[in-house]
Amino acid sequence: MGYSFISGATGGIGKAFTIELAKRGYNLFLTGRSQEKLSELKAEIEKEFNVSVLTFACDLTSDSSRKDMIEFIKSNGVKFSRINLVAGVDIQKSFQSYTQEKITFQCRANFESA
C-alpha cells in the first residue's frame, strides 16, 4: 500500500482528514508549513494508530520548497495511493482590498501548489 498525501495536514480540515485516514489504516505523508506541528501530529497519530507516517515541512507557495519536497519523495521511494489537497488560503475581505502580493500568494497557495 502506498502513502496518502495530505497537504495542509496540521490545519483543522487537514487534521480531520489525517485522523480519519489513520483510523482506516492508511500510511500517511503529511505536509504543512510548520515542522513542529507536523512532528506533534505524527507523534499523536503513531501513538494511537498502527500506520507509517512521513512528514515534510513545505511552503507550497515556494517553488524551491516544493522542489525540495519532491526530491525528498523521490529519494525515499515514496509512492502514493491517495492525494488529499487540503492546504489553502481563504479570502477574508473584498477582492478590491487585496494587494497584488496577497492575490499572488493566494493563487499560488490555492491553485499552483495543487
XYZ file of N, CA and C in Angstrom, residues 3-81:
237
model
N 1.323 5.586 0.207
C 1.001 6.588 1.224
C -0.140 7.480 0.748
N -0.876 8.016 1.690
C -1.876 9.043 1.421
C -1.213 10.391 1.662
N -1.119 11.203 0.620
C -0.531 12.534 0.699
C -1.606 13.492 1.211
N -1.274 14.267 2.244
C -2.219 15.265 2.765
C -1.484 16.589 2.896
N -1.879 17.568 2.072
C -1.322 18.913 2.222
C -2.177 19.671 3.226
N -1.556 20.595 3.944
C -2.295 21.330 4.969
C -2.722 20.424 6.114
N -1.894 19.424 6.404
C -2.268 18.368 7.362
C -2.462 18.855 8.785
N -1.856 19.968 9.159
C -1.937 20.404 10.553
C -3.101 21.350 10.822
N -3.798 21.781 9.783
C -4.952 22.663 9.971
C -6.183 21.869 10.372
N -7.267 22.544 10.589
C -8.494 21.910 11.066
C -9.014 20.812 10.149
N -9.248 21.128 8.890
C -9.768 20.138 7.943
C -8.690 19.107 7.621
N -7.447 19.574 7.429
C -6.350 18.654 7.137
C -6.130 17.653 8.251
N -6.196 18.111 9.479
C -6.020 17.202 10.617
C -7.165 16.200 10.677
N -8.374 16.640 10.367
C -9.517 15.723 10.356
C -9.325 14.640 9.288
N -8.848 15.025 8.092
C -8.542 14.041 7.054
C -7.471 13.075 7.558
N -6.435 13.609 8.184
C -5.331 12.803 8.682
C -5.818 11.745 9.664
N -6.597 12.148 10.623
C -7.094 11.212 11.641
C -8.022 10.173 11.023
N -8.891 10.598 10.132
C -9.822 9.654 9.503
C -9.084 8.613 8.668
N -8.080 9.039 7.919
C -7.318 8.084 7.112
C -6.488 7.157 7.987
N -5.952 7.677 9.082
C -5.212 6.823 10.025
C -6.137 5.768 10.627
N -7.365 6.158 10.976
C -8.347 5.204 11.510
C -8.596 4.070 10.520
N -8.539 4.404 9.236
C -8.797 3.414 8.181
C -7.547 2.624 7.803
N -6.426 2.914 8.474
C -5.215 2.135 8.271
C -4.301 2.604 7.153
N -4.522 3.792 6.639
C -3.675 4.316 5.559
C -2.354 4.848 6.118
N -1.263 4.552 5.438
C 0.004 5.197 5.730
C -0.084 6.639 5.254
N 0.593 7.544 5.950
C 0.397 8.971 5.708
C 1.691 9.694 5.358
N 1.588 10.591 4.384
C 2.644 11.545 4.086
C 2.029 12.914 4.325
N 2.480 13.570 5.384
C 1.873 14.825 5.813
C 2.767 16.002 5.481
N 2.174 17.048 4.969
C 2.926 18.269 4.726
C 2.148 19.470 5.250
N 2.896 20.442 5.685
C 2.390 21.701 6.206
C 3.589 22.627 6.341
N 3.366 23.841 6.737
C 4.481 24.796 6.824
C 5.320 24.634 8.086
N 4.746 24.104 9.152
C 5.434 24.040 10.444
C 5.932 22.627 10.758
N 7.251 22.469 10.812
C 7.806 21.164 11.172
C 7.408 20.793 12.596
N 7.331 21.769 13.473
C 6.934 21.496 14.859
C 5.525 20.900 14.924
N 4.576 21.508 14.219
C 3.210 20.996 14.208
C 3.135 19.621 13.545
N 3.916 19.428 12.475
C 3.939 18.126 11.810
C 4.477 17.044 12.744
N 5.536 17.365 13.469
C 6.123 16.399 14.413
C 5.140 16.038 15.515
N 4.418 17.031 16.026
C 3.414 16.772 17.066
C 2.293 15.887 16.534
N 1.831 16.180 15.323
C 0.748 15.392 14.726
C 1.225 13.963 14.440
N 2.437 13.827 13.936
C 2.997 12.496 13.680
C 3.027 11.672 14.962
N 3.523 12.265 16.048
C 3.592 11.550 17.333
C 2.196 11.148 17.801
N 1.234 12.038 17.657
C -0.147 11.751 18.060
C -0.721 10.583 17.256
N -0.505 10.596 15.952
C -1.033 9.536 15.086
C -0.355 8.207 15.393
N 0.975 8.225 15.507
C 1.702 6.980 15.756
C 1.388 6.379 17.119
N 1.028 7.217 18.068
C 0.668 6.727 19.401
C -0.664 5.976 19.370
N -1.587 6.452 18.555
C -2.941 5.905 18.552
C -3.211 4.884 17.455
N -2.489 4.977 16.335
C -2.792 4.127 15.181
C -1.538 3.391 14.707
N -1.729 2.244 14.113
C -0.625 1.434 13.605
C -0.427 1.721 12.115
N 0.080 2.911 11.812
C 0.347 3.322 10.437
C 1.724 3.977 10.372
N 2.296 3.988 9.177
C 3.554 4.684 8.942
C 3.244 6.145 8.622
N 4.022 7.060 9.194
C 3.805 8.492 8.961
C 5.126 9.138 8.556
N 5.124 9.758 7.399
C 6.246 10.572 6.943
C 5.790 12.018 6.927
N 6.704 12.933 7.234
C 6.355 14.356 7.197
C 7.415 15.125 6.430
N 7.000 16.248 5.859
C 7.929 17.163 5.214
C 7.339 18.565 5.321
N 8.052 19.447 6.009
C 7.595 20.841 6.108
C 7.828 21.516 4.763
N 6.766 22.081 4.208
C 6.843 22.659 2.864
C 5.943 23.884 2.773
N 6.511 24.960 2.254
C 5.721 26.142 1.911
C 5.282 25.948 0.469
N 4.040 25.569 0.252
C 3.554 25.243 -1.079
C 3.525 26.439 -2.024
N 3.719 27.637 -1.517
C 3.779 28.810 -2.388
C 5.193 29.056 -2.911
N 6.140 28.252 -2.471
C 7.546 28.423 -2.843
C 7.992 27.332 -3.814
N 8.460 27.746 -4.986
C 8.967 26.780 -5.964
C 10.069 25.918 -5.367
N 11.016 26.545 -4.683
C 12.154 25.789 -4.147
C 11.714 24.832 -3.038
N 10.769 25.237 -2.223
C 10.279 24.361 -1.159
C 9.558 23.149 -1.751
N 8.752 23.374 -2.782
C 8.072 22.257 -3.453
C 9.083 21.324 -4.110
N 10.102 21.888 -4.746
C 11.139 21.061 -5.376
C 11.861 20.219 -4.339
N 12.151 20.804 -3.179
C 12.801 20.053 -2.096
C 11.920 18.891 -1.640
N 10.626 19.128 -1.536
C 9.719 18.061 -1.119
C 9.673 16.958 -2.170
N 9.603 17.331 -3.425
C 9.569 16.334 -4.497
C 10.855 15.510 -4.493
N 11.977 16.149 -4.273
C 13.253 15.426 -4.192
C 13.253 14.459 -3.011
N 12.719 14.891 -1.875
C 12.607 14.020 -0.697
C 11.750 12.801 -1.028
N 10.632 13.032 -1.691
C 9.720 11.945 -2.075
C 10.439 10.960 -2.989
N 11.105 11.476 -4.011
C 11.818 10.609 -4.953
C 12.947 9.852 -4.279
N 13.752 10.549 -3.492
C 14.928 9.908 -2.888
C 14.547 8.858 -1.847
N 13.335 8.940 -1.306
C 12.867 7.952 -0.333
C 11.940 6.907 -0.959
N 11.764 6.985 -2.261
C 10.942 5.994 -2.956
C 9.492 5.963 -2.526
N 8.981 7.115 -2.114
C 7.597 7.184 -1.636
C 6.642 7.084 -2.829
N 5.657 6.219 -2.699
C 4.600 6.054 -3.706
C 3.271 6.411 -3.054
N 2.396 7.038 -3.837
C 1.116 7.498 -3.304
C -0.048 6.690 -3.870
N -0.987 6.368 -2.994
C -2.219 5.697 -3.407
C -3.408 6.651 -3.341
